[in-house]
Structure formats: C-alpha cells, structure tokens
Short mmCIF file of C-alpha atoms in Angstrom, two decimals:
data_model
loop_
_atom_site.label_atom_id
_atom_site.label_comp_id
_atom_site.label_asym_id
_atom_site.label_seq_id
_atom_site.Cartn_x
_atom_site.Cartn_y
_atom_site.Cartn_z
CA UNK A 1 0.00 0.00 0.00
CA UNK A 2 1.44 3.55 -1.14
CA UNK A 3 2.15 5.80 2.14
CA UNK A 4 -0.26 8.38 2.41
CA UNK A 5 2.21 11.09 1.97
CA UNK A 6 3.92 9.73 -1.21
CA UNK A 7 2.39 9.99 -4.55
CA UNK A 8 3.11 6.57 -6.36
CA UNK A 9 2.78 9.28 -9.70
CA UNK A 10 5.00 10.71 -12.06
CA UNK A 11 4.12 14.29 -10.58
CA UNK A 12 5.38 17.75 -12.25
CA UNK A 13 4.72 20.24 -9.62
CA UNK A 14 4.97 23.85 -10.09
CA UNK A 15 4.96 27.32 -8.27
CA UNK A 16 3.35 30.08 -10.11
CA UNK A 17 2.43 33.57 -8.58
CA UNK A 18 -0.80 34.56 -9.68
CA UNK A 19 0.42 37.17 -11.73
CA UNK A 20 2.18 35.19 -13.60
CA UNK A 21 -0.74 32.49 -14.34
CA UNK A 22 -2.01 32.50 -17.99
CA UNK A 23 -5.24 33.06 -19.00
CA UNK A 24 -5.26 29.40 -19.55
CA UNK A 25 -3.83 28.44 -15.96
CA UNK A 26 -6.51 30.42 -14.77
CA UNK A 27 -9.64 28.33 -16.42
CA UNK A 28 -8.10 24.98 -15.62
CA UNK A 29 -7.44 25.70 -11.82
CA UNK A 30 -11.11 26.96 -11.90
CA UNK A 31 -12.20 23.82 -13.89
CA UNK A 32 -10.28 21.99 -11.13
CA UNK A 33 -11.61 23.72 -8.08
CA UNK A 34 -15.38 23.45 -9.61
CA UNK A 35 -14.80 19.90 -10.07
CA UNK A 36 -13.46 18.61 -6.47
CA UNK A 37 -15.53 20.76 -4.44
CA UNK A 38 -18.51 20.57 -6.51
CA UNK A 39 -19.42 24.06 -6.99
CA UNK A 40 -18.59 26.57 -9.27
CA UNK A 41 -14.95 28.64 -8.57
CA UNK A 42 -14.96 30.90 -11.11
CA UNK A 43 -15.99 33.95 -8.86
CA UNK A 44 -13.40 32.81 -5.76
CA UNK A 45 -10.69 33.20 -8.15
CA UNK A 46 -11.36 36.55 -8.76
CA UNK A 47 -10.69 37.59 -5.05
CA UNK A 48 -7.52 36.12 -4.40
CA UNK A 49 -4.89 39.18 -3.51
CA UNK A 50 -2.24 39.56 -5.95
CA UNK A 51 0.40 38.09 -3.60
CA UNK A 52 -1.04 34.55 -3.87
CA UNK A 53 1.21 31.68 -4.73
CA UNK A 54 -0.06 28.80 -6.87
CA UNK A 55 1.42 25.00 -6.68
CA UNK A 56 0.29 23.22 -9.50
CA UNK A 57 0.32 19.53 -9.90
CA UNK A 58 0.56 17.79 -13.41
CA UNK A 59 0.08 14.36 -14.87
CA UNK A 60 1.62 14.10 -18.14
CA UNK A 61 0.57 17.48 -18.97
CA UNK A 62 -3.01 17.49 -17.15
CA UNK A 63 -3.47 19.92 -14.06
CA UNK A 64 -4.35 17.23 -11.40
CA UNK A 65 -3.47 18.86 -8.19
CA UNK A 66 -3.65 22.55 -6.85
CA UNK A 67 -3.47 24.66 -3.52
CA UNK A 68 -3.03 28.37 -3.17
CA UNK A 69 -1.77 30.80 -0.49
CA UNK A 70 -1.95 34.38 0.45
CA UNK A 71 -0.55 36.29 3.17
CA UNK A 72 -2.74 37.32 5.88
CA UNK A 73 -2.02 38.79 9.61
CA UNK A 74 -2.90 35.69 12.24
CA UNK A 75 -3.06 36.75 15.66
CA UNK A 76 -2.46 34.18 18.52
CA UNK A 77 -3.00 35.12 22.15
CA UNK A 78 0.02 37.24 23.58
CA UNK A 79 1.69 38.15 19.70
CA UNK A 80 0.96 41.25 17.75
CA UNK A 81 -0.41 39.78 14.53
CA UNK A 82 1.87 37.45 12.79
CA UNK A 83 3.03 37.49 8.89
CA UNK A 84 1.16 34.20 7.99
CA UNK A 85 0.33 32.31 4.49
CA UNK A 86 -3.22 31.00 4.57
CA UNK A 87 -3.89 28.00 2.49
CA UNK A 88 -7.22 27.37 0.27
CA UNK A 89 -8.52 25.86 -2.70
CA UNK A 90 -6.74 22.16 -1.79
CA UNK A 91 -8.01 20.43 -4.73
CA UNK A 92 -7.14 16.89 -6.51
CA UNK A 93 -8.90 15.92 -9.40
CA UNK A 94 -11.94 13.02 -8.22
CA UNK A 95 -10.30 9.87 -10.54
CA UNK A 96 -6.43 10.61 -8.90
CA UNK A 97 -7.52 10.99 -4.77
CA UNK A 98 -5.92 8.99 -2.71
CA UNK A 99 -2.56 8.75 -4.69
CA UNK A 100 -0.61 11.08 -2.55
CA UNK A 101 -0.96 14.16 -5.32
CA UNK A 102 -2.77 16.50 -2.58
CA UNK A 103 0.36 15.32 0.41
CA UNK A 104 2.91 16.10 -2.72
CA UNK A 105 1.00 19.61 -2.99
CA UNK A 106 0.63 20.56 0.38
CA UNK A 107 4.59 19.87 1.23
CA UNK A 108 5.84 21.39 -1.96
CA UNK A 109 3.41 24.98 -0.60
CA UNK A 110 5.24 24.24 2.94
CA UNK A 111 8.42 24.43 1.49
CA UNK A 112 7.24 27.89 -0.30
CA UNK A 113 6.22 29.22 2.57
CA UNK A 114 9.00 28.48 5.23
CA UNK A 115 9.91 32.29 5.61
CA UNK A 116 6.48 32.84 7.00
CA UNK A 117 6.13 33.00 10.90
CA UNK A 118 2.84 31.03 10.54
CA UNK A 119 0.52 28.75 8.11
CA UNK A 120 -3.55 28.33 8.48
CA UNK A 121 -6.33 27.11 6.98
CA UNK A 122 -10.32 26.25 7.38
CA UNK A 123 -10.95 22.61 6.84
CA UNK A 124 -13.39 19.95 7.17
CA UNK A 125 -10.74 17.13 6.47
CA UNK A 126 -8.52 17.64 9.42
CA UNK A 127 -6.87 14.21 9.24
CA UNK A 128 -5.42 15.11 5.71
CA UNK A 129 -3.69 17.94 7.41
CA UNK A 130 -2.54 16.62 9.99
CA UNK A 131 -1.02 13.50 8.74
CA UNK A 132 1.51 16.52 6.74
CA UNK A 133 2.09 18.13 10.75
CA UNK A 134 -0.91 20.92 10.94
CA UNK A 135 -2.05 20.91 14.54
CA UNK A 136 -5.90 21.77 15.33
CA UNK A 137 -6.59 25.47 16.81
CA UNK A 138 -8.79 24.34 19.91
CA UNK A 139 -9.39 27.84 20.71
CA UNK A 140 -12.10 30.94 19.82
CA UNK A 141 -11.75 32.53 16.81
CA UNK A 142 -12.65 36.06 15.60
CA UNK A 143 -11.74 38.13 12.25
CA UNK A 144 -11.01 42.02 13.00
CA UNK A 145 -13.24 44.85 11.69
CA UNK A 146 -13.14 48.38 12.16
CA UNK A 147 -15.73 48.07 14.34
CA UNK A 148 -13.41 45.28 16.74
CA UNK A 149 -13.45 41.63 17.12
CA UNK A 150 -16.11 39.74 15.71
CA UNK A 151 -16.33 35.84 17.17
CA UNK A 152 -16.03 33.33 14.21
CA UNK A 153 -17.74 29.91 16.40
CA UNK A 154 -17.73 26.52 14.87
CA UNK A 155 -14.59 27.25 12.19
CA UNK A 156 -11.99 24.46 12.19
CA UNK A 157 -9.23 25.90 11.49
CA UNK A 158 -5.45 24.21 11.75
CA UNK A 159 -1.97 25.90 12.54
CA UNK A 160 1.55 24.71 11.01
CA UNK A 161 4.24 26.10 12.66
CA UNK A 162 7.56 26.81 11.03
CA UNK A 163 10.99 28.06 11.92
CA UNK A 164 10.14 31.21 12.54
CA UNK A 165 6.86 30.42 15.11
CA UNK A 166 6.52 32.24 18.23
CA UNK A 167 5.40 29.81 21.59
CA UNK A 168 1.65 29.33 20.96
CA UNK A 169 -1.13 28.77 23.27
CA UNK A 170 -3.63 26.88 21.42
CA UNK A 171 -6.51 27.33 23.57
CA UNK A 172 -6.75 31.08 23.66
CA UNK A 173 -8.55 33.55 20.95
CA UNK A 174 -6.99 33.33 16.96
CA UNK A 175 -7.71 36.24 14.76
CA UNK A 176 -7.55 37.26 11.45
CA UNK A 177 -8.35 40.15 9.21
CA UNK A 178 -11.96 40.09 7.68
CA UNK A 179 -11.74 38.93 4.03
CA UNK A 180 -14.27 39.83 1.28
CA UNK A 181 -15.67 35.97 0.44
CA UNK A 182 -15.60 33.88 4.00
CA UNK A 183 -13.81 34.85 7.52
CA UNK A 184 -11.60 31.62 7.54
#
C-alpha cells in the first residue's frame, strides 16, 4: 500500500504567482476547483490578492493537483499579529484521490512558505492535514473589523508552525483580518 504522503505518480509540480498564471492556468485551476468541491470557482478566483502563490500539480501534462496561499495577519494570544500564508482551494482531481498528489502539494506549498512566521487554513478534512504536521486550533476565533473583534464559532481551522513560530497557546482567541468571500 502507497504511504499516504507519497504519490506513487509521475508528478510535475509547479509554483506560479498569480500574476504570472495565464489566461489558460486560470480556467483549468477553476475547472479543477469546480470539479473537487462541486461548486462553481470561477468567482473565488477573482478575489484572491495579488500576492497569492499557486502549486500546480501535473500528470503528463493534465493539471491534477492545486493549492493556493496568500498572506494574511494571524493573531495568537500574547503576539501582535503574525506574517502568515493561509492555504485554500486544496483540490485533486476526483479519478487521482488517494494517490498522494494533494500530500505532494501541500509539502511542496510548505516548502514555499518556510519564511512565514505562521501557516492556516479552514478545513473539514482535518486528518489530511494533519497526517503533513498541521495541529488543530482548539481555541475561539474572531476576524477584526473596524468596528473590533467579531467571534467566528464553529470554524476548524489548523496551525503549522515553522521556523520562525513564536510559543503558541492553542486554547486562547486566533484572529484574522476580515476577508471579502468567508472569515476563515
């Protein structure tokens, strides 16, 4: 049986800021997205800051794996707000789950992002991520608005620490700036 973290594929990965994504890149990370999650990306795309990185999976020429990060300002209890990349759109296409292609993803964006004092994400598959070392926030969560903290119940979000990570204390109150589409 192939280790969960080890794609038994012939995988081309590929980091792309999104400014330098074709117009092509563009409609098949969409198509992607739209395809694994079920609903349609095109819009999402369009709100993604223009500091977002792209890692790009191929088989034999065919996009087959994506995730994307941006930087945004995570606040754990006791830090002023932290430099952090914050993971989404985590897609592998339906036919090639299970193959290791979203493990070989999610380590090549780690390795992107190393310089970062912090990495988080919202998830509903939080044994994925933690099998590749993301550790559950068990604490409150809030975004920030010009009008103050504004408690985000109920969002799983996950934590992976790198080089650079202050002492954390999971249990207290994460925040993050308000973004236009979803909090987390």
């Amino acid at each position: 049986m192939q280790h969960p973290e080890q794609s038994d594929l012939p995988l081309d990965l590929a980091v792309r800021p999104a400014a330098a994504l074709t117009v092509g890149e563009r409609e098949e990370i969409v198509a992607l997205c739209t395809c694994a999650f079920d609903e349609d990306f095109a819009g999402r795309f369009d709100l993604l800051p223009p500091d977002a990185g792209h890692v790009l999976a191929r088989l034999e020429g065919r996009l087959v794996g994506h995730a994307c990060w941006a930087t945004r300002w995570l606040q754990p209890p006791g830090q002023p707000p932290l430099r952090s990349f914050y993971v989404g759109a985590v897609a592998t296409e339906p036919a090639t789950q299970g193959r290791g292609i979203g493990s070989a993803v999610m380590r090549r964006l780690a390795a992107e992002t190393r310089d970062y004092a912090l990495g988080g994400l919202s998830t509903t598959r939080a044994s994925f991520y933690a099998r590749l070392g993301w550790e559950p926030w068990r604490g409150p969560t809030a975004v920030r608005t010009p009008a103050g903290l504004v408690p985000t119940p109920g969002k799983a979000v996950m934590i992976l620490r790198t080089a650079h990570t202050p002492p954390l204390d999971f249990d207290g109150l994460l925040s993050a700036e308000k973004r236009a589409l979803e909090d987390w």
